[in-house]
GROMACS .gro file of C-alpha atoms in nm:
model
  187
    1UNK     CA    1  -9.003   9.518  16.870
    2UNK     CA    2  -9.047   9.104  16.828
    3UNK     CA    3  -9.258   8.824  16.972
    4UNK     CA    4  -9.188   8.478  16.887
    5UNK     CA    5  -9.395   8.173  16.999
    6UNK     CA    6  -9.296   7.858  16.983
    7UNK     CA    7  -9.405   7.515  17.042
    8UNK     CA    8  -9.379   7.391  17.385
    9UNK     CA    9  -9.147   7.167  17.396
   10UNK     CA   10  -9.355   6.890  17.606
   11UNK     CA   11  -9.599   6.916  17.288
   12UNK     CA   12  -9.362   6.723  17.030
   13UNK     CA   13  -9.260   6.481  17.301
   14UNK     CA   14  -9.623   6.395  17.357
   15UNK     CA   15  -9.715   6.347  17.000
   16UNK     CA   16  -9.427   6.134  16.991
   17UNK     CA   17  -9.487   5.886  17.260
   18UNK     CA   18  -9.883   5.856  17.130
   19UNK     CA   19  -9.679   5.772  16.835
   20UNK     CA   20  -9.453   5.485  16.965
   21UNK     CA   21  -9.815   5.364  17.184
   22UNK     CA   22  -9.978   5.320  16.836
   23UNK     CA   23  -9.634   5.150  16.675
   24UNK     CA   24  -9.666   4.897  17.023
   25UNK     CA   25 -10.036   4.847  16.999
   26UNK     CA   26  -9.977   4.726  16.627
   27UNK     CA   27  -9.692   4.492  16.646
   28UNK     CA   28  -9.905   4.352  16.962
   29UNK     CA   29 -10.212   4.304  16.697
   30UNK     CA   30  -9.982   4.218  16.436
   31UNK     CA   31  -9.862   3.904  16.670
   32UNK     CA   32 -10.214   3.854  16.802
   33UNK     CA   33 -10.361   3.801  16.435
   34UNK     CA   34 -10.089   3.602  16.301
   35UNK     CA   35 -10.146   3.353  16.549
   36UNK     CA   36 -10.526   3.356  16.537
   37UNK     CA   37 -10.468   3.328  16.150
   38UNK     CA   38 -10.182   3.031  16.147
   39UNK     CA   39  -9.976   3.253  15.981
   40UNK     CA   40 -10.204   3.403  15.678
   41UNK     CA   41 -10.262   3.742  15.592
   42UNK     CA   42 -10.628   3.840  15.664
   43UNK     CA   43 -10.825   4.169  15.758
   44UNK     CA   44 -10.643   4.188  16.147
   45UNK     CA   45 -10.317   4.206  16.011
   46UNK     CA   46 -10.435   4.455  15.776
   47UNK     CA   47 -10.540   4.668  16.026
   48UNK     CA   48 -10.221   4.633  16.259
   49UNK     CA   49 -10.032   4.683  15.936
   50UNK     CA   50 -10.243   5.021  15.875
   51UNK     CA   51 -10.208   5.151  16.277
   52UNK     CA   52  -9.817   5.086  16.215
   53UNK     CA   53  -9.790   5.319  15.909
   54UNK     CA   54 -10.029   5.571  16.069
   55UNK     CA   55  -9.776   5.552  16.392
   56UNK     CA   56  -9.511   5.577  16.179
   57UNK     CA   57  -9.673   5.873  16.058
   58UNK     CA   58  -9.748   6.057  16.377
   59UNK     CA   59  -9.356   5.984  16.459
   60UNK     CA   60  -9.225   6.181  16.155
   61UNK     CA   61  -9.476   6.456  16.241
   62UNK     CA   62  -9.309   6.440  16.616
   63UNK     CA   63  -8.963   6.401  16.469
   64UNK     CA   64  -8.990   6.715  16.240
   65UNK     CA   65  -9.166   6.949  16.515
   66UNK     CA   66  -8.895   6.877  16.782
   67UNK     CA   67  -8.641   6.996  16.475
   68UNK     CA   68  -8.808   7.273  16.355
   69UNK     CA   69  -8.630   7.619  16.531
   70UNK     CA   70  -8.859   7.854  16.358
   71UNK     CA   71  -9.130   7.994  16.622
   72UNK     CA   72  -9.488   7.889  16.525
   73UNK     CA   73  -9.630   8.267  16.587
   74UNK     CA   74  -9.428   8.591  16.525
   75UNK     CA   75  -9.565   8.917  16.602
   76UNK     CA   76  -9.334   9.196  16.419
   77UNK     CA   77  -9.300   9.546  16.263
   78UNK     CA   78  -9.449   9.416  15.974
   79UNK     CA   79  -9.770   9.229  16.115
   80UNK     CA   80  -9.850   8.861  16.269
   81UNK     CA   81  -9.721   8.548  16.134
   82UNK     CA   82  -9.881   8.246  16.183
   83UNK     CA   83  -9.677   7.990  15.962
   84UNK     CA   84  -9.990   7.726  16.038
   85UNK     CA   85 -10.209   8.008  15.826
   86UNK     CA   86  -9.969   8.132  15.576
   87UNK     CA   87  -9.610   8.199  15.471
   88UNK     CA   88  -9.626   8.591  15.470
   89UNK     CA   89  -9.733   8.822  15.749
   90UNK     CA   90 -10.072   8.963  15.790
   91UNK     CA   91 -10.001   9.314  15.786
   92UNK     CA   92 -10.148   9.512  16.089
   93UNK     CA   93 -10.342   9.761  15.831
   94UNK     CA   94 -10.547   9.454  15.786
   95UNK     CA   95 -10.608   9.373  16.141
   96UNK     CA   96 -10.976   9.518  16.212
   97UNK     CA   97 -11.010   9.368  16.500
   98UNK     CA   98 -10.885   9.013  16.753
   99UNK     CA   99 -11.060   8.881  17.084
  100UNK     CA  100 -10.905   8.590  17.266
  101UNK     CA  101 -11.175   8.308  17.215
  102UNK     CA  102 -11.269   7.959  17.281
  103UNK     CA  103 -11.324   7.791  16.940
  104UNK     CA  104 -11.477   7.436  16.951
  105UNK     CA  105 -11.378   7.439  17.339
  106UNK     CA  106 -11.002   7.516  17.217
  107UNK     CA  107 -10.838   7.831  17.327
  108UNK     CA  108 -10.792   8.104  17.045
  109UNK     CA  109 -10.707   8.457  16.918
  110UNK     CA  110 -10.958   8.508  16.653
  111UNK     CA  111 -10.826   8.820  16.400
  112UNK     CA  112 -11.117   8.972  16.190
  113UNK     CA  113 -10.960   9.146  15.871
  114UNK     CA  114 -11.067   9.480  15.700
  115UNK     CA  115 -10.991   9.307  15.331
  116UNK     CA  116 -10.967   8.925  15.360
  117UNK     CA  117 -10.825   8.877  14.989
  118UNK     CA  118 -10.487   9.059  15.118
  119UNK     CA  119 -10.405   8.772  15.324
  120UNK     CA  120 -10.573   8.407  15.195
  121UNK     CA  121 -10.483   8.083  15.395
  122UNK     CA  122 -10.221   7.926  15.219
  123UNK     CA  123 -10.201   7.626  15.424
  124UNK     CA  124 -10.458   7.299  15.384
  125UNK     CA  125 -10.597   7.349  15.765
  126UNK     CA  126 -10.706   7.700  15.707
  127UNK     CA  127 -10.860   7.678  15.323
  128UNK     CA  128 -11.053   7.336  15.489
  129UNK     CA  129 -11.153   7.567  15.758
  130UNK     CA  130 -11.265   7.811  15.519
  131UNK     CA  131 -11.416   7.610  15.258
  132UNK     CA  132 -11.680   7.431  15.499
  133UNK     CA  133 -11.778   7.715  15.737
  134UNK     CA  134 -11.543   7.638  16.039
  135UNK     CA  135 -11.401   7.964  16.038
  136UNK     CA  136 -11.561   8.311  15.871
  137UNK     CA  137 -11.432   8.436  15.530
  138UNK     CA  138 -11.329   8.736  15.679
  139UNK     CA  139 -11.186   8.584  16.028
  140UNK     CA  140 -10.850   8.426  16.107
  141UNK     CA  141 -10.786   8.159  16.391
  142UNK     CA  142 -10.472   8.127  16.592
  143UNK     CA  143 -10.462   7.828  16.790
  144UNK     CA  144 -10.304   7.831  17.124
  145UNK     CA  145 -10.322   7.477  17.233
  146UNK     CA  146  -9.930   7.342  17.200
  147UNK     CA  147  -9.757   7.726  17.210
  148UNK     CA  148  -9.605   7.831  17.512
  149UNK     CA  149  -9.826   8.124  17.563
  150UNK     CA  150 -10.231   8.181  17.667
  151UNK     CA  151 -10.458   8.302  17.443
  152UNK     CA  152 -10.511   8.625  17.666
  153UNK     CA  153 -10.105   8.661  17.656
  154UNK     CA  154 -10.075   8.647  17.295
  155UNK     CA  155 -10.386   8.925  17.234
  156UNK     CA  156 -10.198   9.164  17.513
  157UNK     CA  157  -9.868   9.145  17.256
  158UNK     CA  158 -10.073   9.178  16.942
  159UNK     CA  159 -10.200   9.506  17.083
  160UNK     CA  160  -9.871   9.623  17.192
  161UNK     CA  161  -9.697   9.600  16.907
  162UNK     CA  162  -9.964   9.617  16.619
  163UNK     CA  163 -10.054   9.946  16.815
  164UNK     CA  164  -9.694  10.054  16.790
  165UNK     CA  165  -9.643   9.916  16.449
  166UNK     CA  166  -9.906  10.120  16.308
  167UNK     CA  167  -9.820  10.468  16.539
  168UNK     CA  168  -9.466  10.452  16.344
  169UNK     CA  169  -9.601  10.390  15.997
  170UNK     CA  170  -9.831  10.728  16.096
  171UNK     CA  171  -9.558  10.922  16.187
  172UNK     CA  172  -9.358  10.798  15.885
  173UNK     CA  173  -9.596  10.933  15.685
  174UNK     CA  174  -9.644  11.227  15.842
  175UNK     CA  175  -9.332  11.307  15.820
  176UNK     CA  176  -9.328  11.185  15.456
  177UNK     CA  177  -9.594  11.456  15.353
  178UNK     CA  178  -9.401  11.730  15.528
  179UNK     CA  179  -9.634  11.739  15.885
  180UNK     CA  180  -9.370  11.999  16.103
  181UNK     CA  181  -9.496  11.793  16.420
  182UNK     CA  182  -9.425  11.481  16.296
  183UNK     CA  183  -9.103  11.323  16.433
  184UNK     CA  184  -8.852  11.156  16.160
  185UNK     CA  185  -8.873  10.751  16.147
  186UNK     CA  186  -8.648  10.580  16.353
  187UNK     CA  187  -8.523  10.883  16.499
   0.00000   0.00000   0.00000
């Protein structure tokens, strides 16, 4: 049993035309300063020069999310990846509990875990988060804004399949310690 979000694919091609807007709007104030300045470098240009590199920026940002395949979200046997979080799986032991939520007006699935320290952030977004109070030491965000899913969509999945995720690793073990009513895994 799998779930896989994914960007939507309007999202990239969004970022991307903000991207080529900001690229316009500084070769427009590169040309508009050069003029004003006869020719000379001076504190416009500068600025055009810096809205170009951060376009150019945005544009590799756009380029590399319309490539990437990988889904943003994955909801497994194994737990809930969020590759914006971290690059292993929260296991669903570690789940306490999640609540679709607005955070800062954006739409969210907020995860509260038993034992924080099994999964930290790993990425700079979520230890920021962390480190100045935006998010609870013991809470994880997942951001919906972007996905092609709703925040109430994505908690209806985590319950199904955490909830059957954690019935089969019950039954394994139950089975494992010799339970007579427990049924074998995967069978």
């Amino acid at each position: 049993m799998r779930f896989a979000v994914h960007y939507r694919e309007d999202a990239p091609v969004r970022v991307a035309l903000g991207a080529v807007a900001l690229l316009a709007l500084a070769l427009g104030l590169t040309y508009f300063f050069q003029t004003a300045d006869d020719g000379r470098f001076g504190f416009g240009t500068a600025l055009a020069w810096s809205l170009a590199m951060l376009g150019l920026a945005v544009l590799f940002i756009a380029v590399m999310l319309m490539r990437d395949s990988r889904p943003t979200v994955r909801l497994g046997m194994d737990g809930l990846l969020d590759r914006r979080w971290s690059a292993k799986p929260i296991g669903w032991q570690n789940i306490a509990e999640f609540d679709p939520v607005r955070w800062f007006g954006i739409p969210a699935v907020r995860l509260r875990l038993v034992d924080p320290e099994l999964d930290p952030p790993a990425s700079l977004f979520a230890r920021l988060a962390r480190a100045i109070g935006l998010v609870s030491q013991d809470d994880v965000l997942v951001p919906v804004p972007g996905l092609d899913c709703t925040a109430e969509a994505l908690a209806t999945r985590i319950l199904e399949i955490g909830t059957a995720s954690i019935q089969a690793a019950e039954e394994a073990e139950a089975w494992a310690a010799g339970s007579e009513y427990a049924a074998p895994p995967h069978g």
